[in-house]
Coordinates of C-alpha atoms in Angstrom, one line a residue:
M1 CA 1.8 -45.4 21.2
D2 CA 5.4 -46.5 20.9
L3 CA 7.7 -43.8 19.7
Y4 CA 10.3 -46.0 18.1
P5 CA 8.3 -46.8 14.9
I6 CA 7.6 -43.0 14.6
I7 CA 11.3 -42.2 14.8
G8 CA 12.1 -45.1 12.4
C9 CA 9.7 -43.6 9.8
A10 CA 11.2 -40.2 10.2
L11 CA 14.7 -41.6 9.7
L12 CA 13.6 -43.7 6.7
G13 CA 12.1 -40.6 5.0
A14 CA 15.3 -38.6 5.7
G15 CA 17.6 -41.4 4.5
T16 CA 15.6 -41.9 1.3
V17 CA 15.8 -38.2 0.4
A18 CA 19.5 -38.1 1.2
L19 CA 20.1 -41.0 -1.2
V20 CA 17.7 -39.9 -4.1
I21 CA 18.6 -36.2 -4.4
P22 CA 22.3 -36.7 -5.3
L23 CA 21.2 -39.1 -8.0
I24 CA 18.6 -36.5 -9.3
L25 CA 21.3 -33.8 -9.3
R26 CA 23.7 -36.0 -11.4
L27 CA 21.0 -37.0 -13.9
A28 CA 19.7 -33.4 -14.2
K29 CA 23.2 -32.1 -14.9
R30 CA 24.1 -34.8 -17.4
Y31 CA 21.0 -34.7 -19.5
G32 CA 19.9 -31.1 -18.9
L33 CA 16.6 -32.2 -17.5
G34 CA 13.9 -29.8 -16.4
R35 CA 12.2 -26.6 -17.5
G36 CA 14.2 -23.4 -18.1
R37 CA 14.4 -20.5 -15.6
D38 CA 11.2 -18.5 -15.2
F39 CA 11.0 -14.8 -15.6
H40 CA 9.6 -14.1 -12.1
H41 CA 12.1 -16.3 -10.2
T42 CA 14.9 -14.4 -8.6
H43 CA 17.7 -17.0 -8.9
K44 CA 20.3 -16.5 -11.6
E45 CA 21.8 -20.0 -11.8
R46 CA 20.1 -23.0 -13.4
V47 CA 18.9 -25.2 -10.5
P48 CA 16.9 -28.5 -10.9
R49 CA 13.3 -28.3 -9.9
F50 CA 12.9 -32.0 -9.1
G51 CA 13.1 -32.0 -5.3
G52 CA 9.4 -33.2 -5.2
L53 CA 10.4 -36.4 -6.9
A54 CA 12.7 -37.3 -3.9
L55 CA 9.9 -36.5 -1.5
A56 CA 7.4 -38.6 -3.4
V57 CA 9.9 -41.6 -3.4
A58 CA 10.4 -41.1 0.3
F59 CA 6.6 -41.0 0.9
L60 CA 6.1 -44.3 -0.9
A61 CA 9.1 -45.9 0.9
V62 CA 7.5 -45.0 4.3
E63 CA 4.1 -46.3 3.2
F64 CA 5.7 -49.6 2.1
F65 CA 7.5 -49.8 5.5
V66 CA 4.3 -49.3 7.4
A67 CA 2.5 -51.8 5.2
L68 CA 5.1 -54.5 5.8
L69 CA 5.9 -53.9 9.5
L70 CA 2.9 -52.2 10.9
P71 CA -0.1 -53.7 9.1
A72 CA -2.4 -53.4 12.1
H73 CA -2.0 -49.6 12.3
R74 CA -2.5 -49.3 8.5
S75 CA -5.8 -51.2 8.5
N76 CA -7.2 -49.1 11.4
V77 CA -6.8 -45.8 9.5
P78 CA -9.7 -45.2 7.1
G79 CA -9.2 -43.4 3.8
R80 CA -5.5 -44.3 3.6
L81 CA -5.7 -45.3 -0.1
T82 CA -7.5 -42.0 -0.9
V83 CA -4.7 -40.0 0.8
I84 CA -2.0 -41.9 -1.0
L85 CA -3.5 -41.7 -4.5
G86 CA -4.6 -38.1 -4.0
S87 CA -1.1 -37.1 -3.0
L88 CA 0.5 -38.9 -5.9
A89 CA -2.0 -37.4 -8.4
M90 CA -1.4 -33.9 -7.1
F91 CA 2.4 -34.5 -7.3
A92 CA 2.0 -35.7 -10.9
V93 CA 0.2 -32.5 -11.9
G94 CA 3.0 -30.3 -10.5
F95 CA 5.8 -32.6 -11.8
W96 CA 4.4 -32.4 -15.3
D97 CA 4.5 -28.6 -15.0
D98 CA 8.1 -28.8 -13.9
L99 CA 8.9 -30.7 -17.1
Q100 CA 6.7 -28.6 -19.4
A101 CA 4.6 -25.6 -18.5
L102 CA 0.9 -26.6 -18.3
G103 CA -0.7 -23.2 -17.7
A104 CA -2.6 -22.0 -14.6
K105 CA -6.0 -22.9 -15.9
R106 CA -5.1 -26.5 -16.6
K107 CA -3.4 -27.0 -13.3
L108 CA -6.3 -25.5 -11.4
L109 CA -8.8 -27.7 -13.2
A110 CA -6.7 -30.8 -12.4
Q111 CA -6.4 -29.8 -8.7
V112 CA -10.2 -29.2 -8.5
G113 CA -10.8 -32.6 -10.0
I114 CA -8.5 -34.3 -7.5
A115 CA -10.1 -32.5 -4.6
L116 CA -13.6 -33.6 -5.8
C117 CA -12.4 -37.2 -6.0
V118 CA -11.1 -37.0 -2.5
D119 CA -14.4 -35.6 -1.3
Y120 CA -16.4 -38.3 -3.2
A121 CA -14.2 -40.9 -1.5
G122 CA -15.4 -39.8 1.9
L123 CA -12.6 -37.4 3.1
G124 CA -14.6 -34.2 3.2
I125 CA -15.7 -31.4 5.5
D126 CA -19.3 -32.4 6.5
S127 CA -19.8 -30.1 9.4
L128 CA -18.2 -27.2 11.2
K129 CA -17.7 -27.3 15.0
L130 CA -17.6 -23.8 16.5
P131 CA -14.7 -23.3 18.9
L132 CA -16.9 -21.6 21.5
G133 CA -19.8 -23.6 22.8
G134 CA -19.1 -26.7 20.7
Q135 CA -22.1 -26.2 18.4
V136 CA -22.0 -28.3 15.3
V137 CA -23.2 -26.8 12.0
E138 CA -24.1 -29.3 9.3
L139 CA -22.9 -28.1 5.9
G140 CA -24.9 -30.3 3.6
G141 CA -24.0 -29.6 -0.1
W142 CA -21.7 -26.8 0.9
G143 CA -19.4 -29.4 2.5
M144 CA -18.0 -30.3 -1.0
V145 CA -17.3 -26.6 -1.7
F146 CA -15.4 -26.2 1.6
T147 CA -13.4 -29.4 1.0
V148 CA -12.4 -28.3 -2.5
V149 CA -11.4 -24.8 -1.3
W150 CA -9.4 -26.2 1.6
L151 CA -7.5 -28.8 -0.4
V152 CA -6.8 -26.6 -3.5
G153 CA -6.2 -23.4 -1.4
I154 CA -3.5 -25.0 0.9
T155 CA -1.9 -26.8 -2.0
N156 CA -1.5 -23.6 -4.0
L157 CA -0.5 -21.5 -1.0
M158 CA 2.5 -23.8 -0.4
N159 CA 3.4 -23.3 -4.1
L160 CA 3.1 -19.5 -3.8
I161 CA 5.5 -19.2 -0.9
D162 CA 8.1 -21.3 -2.7
G163 CA 9.9 -18.2 -4.0
V164 CA 13.2 -18.2 -2.1
D165 CA 15.5 -20.9 -1.1
G166 CA 14.3 -23.0 1.8
L167 CA 11.2 -21.1 2.6
A168 CA 8.5 -23.5 1.5
G169 CA 10.4 -26.5 2.7
G170 CA 11.0 -24.9 6.2
I171 CA 7.4 -23.9 6.6
G172 CA 6.2 -27.3 5.4
L173 CA 8.5 -28.9 8.0
M174 CA 7.0 -26.9 10.8
L175 CA 3.5 -27.8 9.7
M176 CA 4.3 -31.5 9.4
A177 CA 5.8 -31.5 12.9
L178 CA 2.5 -30.0 14.1
L179 CA 0.6 -32.8 12.2
V180 CA 2.8 -35.4 13.8
Y181 CA 1.6 -34.2 17.2
V182 CA -2.0 -34.2 16.0
G183 CA -1.6 -37.7 14.6
Y184 CA 0.0 -39.0 17.8
Q185 CA -3.0 -37.7 19.7
N186 CA -5.6 -39.1 17.4
G187 CA -3.8 -42.2 16.1
T188 CA -4.2 -41.1 12.4
F189 CA -1.4 -41.1 9.9
V190 CA 1.3 -40.5 12.5
F191 CA 3.8 -42.7 10.8
L192 CA 3.3 -41.1 7.4
T193 CA 3.4 -37.6 8.8
A194 CA 6.6 -38.5 10.6
G195 CA 8.1 -39.9 7.4
V196 CA 7.3 -36.7 5.5
T197 CA 8.7 -34.6 8.3
G198 CA 12.0 -36.5 8.1
S199 CA 12.1 -36.2 4.3
L200 CA 11.6 -32.4 4.5
L201 CA 14.3 -32.1 7.1
A202 CA 16.8 -33.9 4.8
F203 CA 15.5 -31.9 1.8
L204 CA 16.4 -28.6 3.6
W205 CA 20.0 -29.8 3.6
F206 CA 20.0 -29.4 -0.2
N207 CA 17.5 -26.6 -0.4
F208 CA 18.8 -24.1 2.2
P209 CA 20.4 -21.1 0.7
P210 CA 22.3 -21.4 -1.6
A211 CA 19.9 -24.1 -2.9
R212 CA 21.2 -27.0 -5.0
I213 CA 17.7 -28.2 -5.8
Y214 CA 14.2 -26.8 -5.6
L215 CA 10.8 -28.3 -4.6
G216 CA 9.4 -27.4 -8.0
D217 CA 5.6 -27.4 -8.5
G218 CA 5.6 -31.2 -8.0
G219 CA 7.1 -30.9 -4.5
A220 CA 5.1 -27.9 -3.5
Y221 CA 1.8 -29.5 -4.6
L222 CA 2.7 -32.7 -2.8
V223 CA 3.6 -31.1 0.5
G224 CA 0.7 -28.6 0.4
F225 CA -1.9 -31.3 -0.4
Q226 CA -0.5 -33.6 2.3
I227 CA -0.8 -30.8 4.9
A228 CA -4.4 -30.1 3.8
V229 CA -5.5 -33.7 3.7
F230 CA -3.7 -34.9 6.9
S231 CA -5.2 -32.0 8.9
L232 CA -8.6 -32.9 7.4
V233 CA -8.3 -36.5 8.5
G234 CA -7.1 -35.4 11.9
S235 CA -10.0 -33.1 12.5
H236 CA -12.4 -35.8 13.9
K237 CA -14.0 -37.1 10.8
G238 CA -14.7 -33.9 9.0
T239 CA -15.7 -31.7 12.0
V240 CA -13.4 -28.6 11.9
V241 CA -11.8 -28.3 15.3
A242 CA -8.3 -27.2 16.4
A243 CA -6.6 -29.9 14.2
L244 CA -7.9 -28.1 11.1
I245 CA -7.6 -24.5 12.4
A246 CA -4.1 -24.9 13.8
P247 CA -2.3 -25.0 10.3
L248 CA -3.9 -21.7 9.5
F249 CA -2.0 -20.1 12.4
V250 CA 1.3 -21.4 11.0
L251 CA 0.3 -20.2 7.5
A252 CA -0.8 -16.8 8.8
L253 CA 2.0 -14.8 7.2
P254 CA 1.7 -16.5 3.8
I255 CA -2.1 -16.2 3.8
V256 CA -1.9 -12.4 4.5
D257 CA 0.8 -12.0 1.8
T258 CA -1.1 -14.0 -0.8
S259 CA -4.4 -12.2 0.0
L260 CA -2.8 -8.8 -0.4
A261 CA -1.1 -10.0 -3.7
I262 CA -4.5 -11.1 -5.1
L263 CA -6.1 -7.7 -4.1
R264 CA -3.2 -5.8 -5.6
R265 CA -3.4 -7.6 -8.9
G266 CA -7.2 -7.3 -9.0
F267 CA -7.0 -3.5 -8.4
R268 CA -4.4 -3.0 -11.1
G269 CA -6.2 -5.1 -13.6
L270 CA -3.6 -7.9 -13.7
P271 CA -4.5 -11.6 -13.7
L272 CA -5.2 -12.7 -10.2
F273 CA -2.8 -15.7 -10.3
R274 CA -0.1 -14.0 -12.3
P275 CA 3.3 -14.4 -10.5
D276 CA 5.2 -11.3 -9.6
R277 CA 8.1 -10.1 -7.5
R278 CA 6.2 -8.2 -4.8
H279 CA 5.7 -11.0 -2.2
I280 CA 7.2 -10.6 1.2
H281 CA 10.4 -12.4 0.5
H282 CA 11.0 -10.4 -2.7
R283 CA 10.6 -7.1 -0.9
L284 CA 13.0 -8.2 1.8
L285 CA 15.5 -9.2 -0.8
A286 CA 15.1 -5.8 -2.4
T287 CA 16.2 -4.1 0.8
G288 CA 19.6 -5.8 0.6
M289 CA 19.0 -8.7 2.9
S290 CA 20.7 -12.0 2.0
R291 CA 18.6 -15.0 1.0
R292 CA 19.7 -16.8 4.2
K293 CA 18.7 -13.8 6.4
V294 CA 15.3 -13.5 4.7
V295 CA 14.6 -17.2 5.2
L296 CA 15.7 -17.1 8.8
S297 CA 13.6 -14.0 9.5
L298 CA 10.5 -15.6 8.1
Y299 CA 11.3 -18.8 10.0
A300 CA 11.3 -16.9 13.2
V301 CA 7.9 -15.4 12.6
T302 CA 6.4 -18.7 11.5
L303 CA 7.9 -20.5 14.5
I304 CA 6.0 -18.2 16.8
F305 CA 2.8 -19.1 14.9
L306 CA 3.8 -22.8 15.2
V307 CA 3.7 -22.4 19.0
I308 CA 0.3 -20.8 18.8
G309 CA -0.8 -23.8 16.6
F310 CA 0.4 -26.3 19.2
A311 CA -1.5 -24.4 21.9
A312 CA -4.7 -24.5 19.8
C313 CA -4.3 -28.3 19.5
W314 CA -3.5 -28.8 23.1
S315 CA -6.5 -26.8 24.3
R316 CA -8.7 -28.4 21.7
G317 CA -9.9 -25.0 20.5
Q318 CA -10.9 -23.6 23.9
L319 CA -8.2 -20.9 23.8
M320 CA -9.0 -19.9 20.2
P321 CA -10.1 -16.3 20.9
V322 CA -7.0 -15.6 23.0
L323 CA -4.7 -17.2 20.5
L324 CA -6.3 -15.3 17.6
G325 CA -5.6 -12.0 19.4
V326 CA -2.0 -13.1 20.1
G327 CA -1.7 -14.1 16.4
V328 CA -2.9 -10.7 15.1
L329 CA -0.5 -9.0 17.5
V330 CA 2.5 -11.1 16.4
L331 CA 1.6 -10.5 12.7
L332 CA 1.6 -6.7 13.2
V333 CA 4.8 -6.8 15.2
G334 CA 6.4 -9.0 12.7
A335 CA 5.3 -6.8 9.8
G336 CA 6.8 -3.8 11.6
R337 CA 10.1 -5.6 12.1
L338 CA 10.2 -6.7 8.5
S339 CA 9.4 -3.2 7.3
L340 CA 6.0 -4.2 5.8
A341 CA 3.5 -2.6 8.2
R342 CA 3.5 0.8 6.4
E343 CA 2.4 -0.8 3.1
W344 CA -0.1 -3.2 4.7
L345 CA -1.8 -0.3 6.5
A346 CA -1.9 2.0 3.5
V347 CA -4.6 0.0 1.8
G348 CA -6.7 3.0 0.8
R349 CA -3.7 4.8 -0.8
N350 CA -2.6 1.7 -2.7
F351 CA -6.2 1.1 -3.8
G352 CA -6.4 4.5 -5.4
N353 CA -3.0 4.3 -7.0
S354 CA -3.8 0.9 -8.4
L355 CA -7.1 1.9 -9.9
A356 CA -5.3 4.8 -11.6
V357 CA -3.1 2.5 -13.7
R358 CA -5.7 -0.1 -14.6
Q359 CA -6.2 1.2 -18.1
E360 CA -2.5 1.4 -18.8
V361 CA -1.9 -2.1 -17.4
Q362 CA -4.7 -3.6 -19.6
Y363 CA -3.0 -1.9 -22.6
A364 CA 0.4 -3.2 -21.6
L365 CA -1.0 -6.7 -21.2
S366 CA -2.4 -6.5 -24.8
L367 CA 1.0 -5.4 -26.1
S368 CA 2.8 -8.1 -24.2
N369 CA 0.5 -10.7 -25.6
W370 CA 1.0 -9.3 -29.1
L371 CA 4.8 -9.4 -28.7
Q372 CA 4.6 -13.0 -27.5
H373 CA 2.8 -14.1 -30.7
E374 CA 5.3 -12.1 -32.8
G375 CA 7.9 -14.6 -31.6
D376 CA 6.4 -17.1 -34.0
R377 CA 6.3 -14.8 -37.0
C378 CA 9.6 -12.9 -37.0
A379 CA 12.4 -14.2 -39.3
S380 CA 15.3 -12.6 -37.5
L381 CA 16.3 -11.3 -34.1
D382 CA 16.4 -7.7 -35.2
E383 CA 12.9 -8.0 -36.5
L384 CA 11.8 -9.2 -33.1
F385 CA 13.7 -6.4 -31.4
A386 CA 12.0 -3.9 -33.7
D387 CA 8.7 -5.3 -32.4
L388 CA 9.9 -4.9 -28.8
V389 CA 10.8 -1.3 -29.6
F390 CA 7.4 -0.7 -31.1
A391 CA 5.7 -2.0 -27.9
G392 CA 8.0 0.0 -25.7
R393 CA 7.3 3.2 -27.6
R394 CA 3.5 2.6 -27.3
L395 CA 4.0 2.4 -23.6
G396 CA 5.9 5.6 -23.5
F397 CA 9.5 4.4 -23.0
S398 CA 12.2 6.6 -24.4
S399 CA 15.0 4.0 -24.6
I400 CA 15.5 0.2 -24.6
E401 CA 18.7 -1.7 -24.4
L402 CA 18.9 -5.5 -24.8
H403 CA 22.1 -7.2 -23.6
L404 CA 22.8 -10.7 -24.9
A405 CA 25.8 -12.9 -25.0
D406 CA 26.5 -11.8 -28.6
G407 CA 26.4 -8.1 -27.8
K408 CA 23.9 -5.2 -27.3
R409 CA 21.0 -3.9 -29.2
A410 CA 19.8 -0.4 -28.3
W411 CA 17.2 2.1 -29.3
S412 CA 16.4 5.5 -28.0
L413 CA 14.5 8.6 -28.8
P414 CA 16.5 11.8 -29.5
A415 CA 15.6 13.0 -26.0
R416 CA 17.4 15.4 -23.6
C417 CA 15.1 15.4 -20.6
R418 CA 16.3 16.4 -17.2
G419 CA 13.1 15.6 -15.5
V420 CA 12.2 12.6 -13.5
C421 CA 13.4 9.4 -15.2
F422 CA 12.9 5.8 -14.5
D423 CA 15.5 3.1 -15.3
Q424 CA 14.8 -0.6 -14.7
E425 CA 17.2 -3.4 -15.4
V426 CA 15.5 -6.8 -15.7
N427 CA 17.5 -10.0 -15.6
C428 CA 15.7 -12.3 -18.0
G429 CA 17.8 -15.4 -17.3
D430 CA 18.5 -17.2 -20.6
F431 CA 17.0 -14.3 -22.6
G432 CA 19.4 -11.5 -21.8
V433 CA 19.2 -8.4 -19.7
L434 CA 16.6 -5.8 -20.7
R435 CA 17.0 -2.2 -19.6
M436 CA 14.2 0.4 -20.2
R437 CA 14.1 4.1 -19.5
A438 CA 11.0 6.2 -19.2
A439 CA 11.3 10.0 -19.1
G440 CA 9.2 11.5 -16.4
C441 CA 7.1 13.9 -18.5
L442 CA 3.5 14.6 -17.6
K443 CA 2.6 15.5 -21.1
P444 CA 4.4 16.0 -24.4
G445 CA 6.7 19.0 -24.2
A446 CA 6.4 19.4 -20.4
C447 CA 8.9 18.1 -17.8
V448 CA 8.9 17.7 -14.1
G449 CA 12.1 19.2 -12.7
Q450 CA 14.6 21.7 -14.0
G451 CA 15.7 22.4 -17.5
P452 CA 13.9 22.1 -20.9
C453 CA 12.3 18.9 -22.0
Q454 CA 12.3 17.8 -25.6
V455 CA 10.8 14.4 -25.3
Q456 CA 7.9 14.0 -27.6
H457 CA 5.8 10.8 -27.1
R458 CA 4.2 10.7 -30.5
S459 CA 2.9 7.1 -30.3
G460 CA 2.5 6.2 -26.7
P461 CA 0.9 7.6 -23.6
P462 CA 3.2 9.9 -21.6
I463 CA 4.5 8.3 -18.4
E464 CA 4.0 10.3 -15.3
P465 CA 6.9 10.4 -12.7
D466 CA 5.5 7.4 -10.9
V467 CA 8.1 4.8 -10.2
R468 CA 5.6 2.1 -9.3
R469 CA 3.6 2.6 -12.4
S470 CA 6.6 2.6 -14.6
E471 CA 7.9 -0.5 -12.9
I472 CA 4.7 -2.4 -13.7
L473 CA 4.7 -1.4 -17.3
A474 CA 8.4 -2.3 -17.6
E475 CA 7.9 -5.7 -16.0
L476 CA 5.0 -6.5 -18.4
L477 CA 7.1 -5.5 -21.4
A478 CA 10.0 -7.6 -20.2
E479 CA 7.8 -10.5 -19.6
G480 CA 6.4 -10.2 -23.1
W481 CA 10.0 -10.2 -24.4
V482 CA 10.9 -13.3 -22.5
K483 CA 7.9 -15.2 -23.9
A484 CA 8.5 -13.9 -27.4
A485 CA 12.2 -14.8 -27.4
A486 CA 11.4 -18.3 -26.1
R487 CA 8.9 -18.9 -28.9
W488 CA 11.3 -17.4 -31.5
R489 CA 14.0 -19.8 -30.4
T490 CA 11.7 -22.7 -30.6
Q491 CA 10.4 -21.8 -34.1
R492 CA 13.7 -20.6 -35.6
R493 CA 16.3 -23.0 -34.1
L494 CA 17.2 -24.4 -37.5
D495 CA 17.2 -21.0 -39.2
C496 CA 19.3 -18.7 -37.0
A497 CA 22.2 -17.8 -39.3
A498 CA 20.5 -15.0 -41.1
P499 CA 22.6 -11.8 -41.2
A500 CA 21.6 -9.1 -38.8
A501 CA 19.9 -6.1 -40.1
Q502 CA 20.1 -2.7 -38.5
V503 CA 16.9 -1.2 -37.0
V504 CA 17.0 2.2 -38.6
G505 CA 15.1 5.2 -37.3
G506 CA 13.2 7.3 -39.8
E507 CA 10.6 9.8 -40.4
Q508 CA 8.2 7.9 -38.2
G509 CA 10.2 8.9 -35.2
L510 CA 11.5 5.5 -34.2
G511 CA 14.7 7.1 -33.0
R512 CA 18.1 5.4 -33.5
A513 CA 19.0 1.8 -33.0
E514 CA 22.5 0.2 -33.0
R515 CA 23.9 -3.3 -33.2
T516 CA 27.1 -3.9 -31.3
S517 CA 29.1 -7.0 -31.0
G518 CA 30.8 -8.2 -27.9
N519 CA 33.8 -5.9 -28.4
G520 CA 31.6 -2.8 -28.9
R521 CA 32.3 -2.3 -32.7
L522 CA 29.4 -1.7 -35.0
G523 CA 28.4 -3.6 -38.1
E524 CA 30.1 -6.9 -37.3
A525 CA 28.3 -10.2 -37.8
A526 CA 27.2 -11.5 -34.4
P527 CA 26.8 -15.2 -33.3
P528 CA 23.3 -16.7 -33.9
F529 CA 20.6 -15.6 -31.6
S530 CA 20.1 -19.3 -30.4
E531 CA 23.6 -19.3 -29.1
A532 CA 23.0 -16.1 -27.2
L533 CA 19.9 -17.7 -25.7
R534 CA 21.4 -20.9 -24.5

């Protein structure tokens, strides 16, 4: 096969992205397009989430180029229309979520529906070919299940790793390069995969730390679905061989990270698909590594797995046992270098610790959900802050501070505890900075450490001196505040000039609360809450 059309498609994809993204950036800045910052994202600046739109435009541009100049190749590849429509449909689901949050259940149902349509159109896993011996196992009705799990799983996996600048785009680029090689060998979708590879390379120019634009759910879904469906088409008409297994090598680190995240959430009683800040890239950022160093470190590990994937394709699965052993060794060495091995290997200890906090986590989720609904009912900011204080007290926190653009609101119990204390500062983006403190008392009147303890948790369960447990509860409370504040701003935008009222402690033991303006003086009228939340 001639290499010049392949190179031309890659250049066309890169050029289209290079032209479209500056236009998207200008429009997003002028009209303030896009959804606000999410609680679990680590970036502090408002960055457009429409990178997927540029990738979709480039994908269509390459398809039109192939249709006009290479019609013979296009007609020889079955299922082409299914791949194109499925990719655009998956992109549309994610892009809609970028504009307005759809919710995890709706997105999952839409993804399953798209995957079922792809299977119905004939692009499914009908049989499994074992790497050793070449025995073919017919799946029958289970083939549809395997197809849906494969398409939906890879699509969401790409979205889950899109948590730090350039990570999902770089891993997607490596996988697409692998699929170009597979397509070149099999003569299937080599021009489209080359075009997507070029577009991802150009996208990284804008997405590498510090990012000017993000993939968003639309881009992550588009790239993830294309990786899944192109590898499916390149696996010899539904028989799983090296072309289908090789991408799993490249995604080994994200697969392990996601699997551990699901287990961690399940053990603790959290929703399985709830986002958090405990993925590999979050932990590396917490150690003080820069975003660029984190991305380059994960690139290095993924690049090794990319070589293993190429070897799997080159050997057509014959070296699979050896490559699998090498992959496990690389994974363990990489985890050790990235300071993750100790936590991965301490599964039993983490399991026991997680089960111990399940009841408290379930209670915190209920309070967080209650606080979110209070955002529709409260008439003033201080009333909403009082609800936040109530939820915090029920969880055993001894002080809460809320820092907004118009000043600080604070509450604390009259405590003088010298025991173990926990202090977490949560950046809530548009909704201020929330700081919570939990005294490390095992029970009312008792303190761990030196000195007397006078903290009396009269309404909430006492918090043990467990940093991880306190961190989970504080994060759930902060997440509830962000959602409540967002709903309050939506419902009360036209009625935000009400005078602020002090939250006064009393006989119920709510402690003291204060309202300070930007210059620190008490009692002054502060700007409307909606201005503080812009």
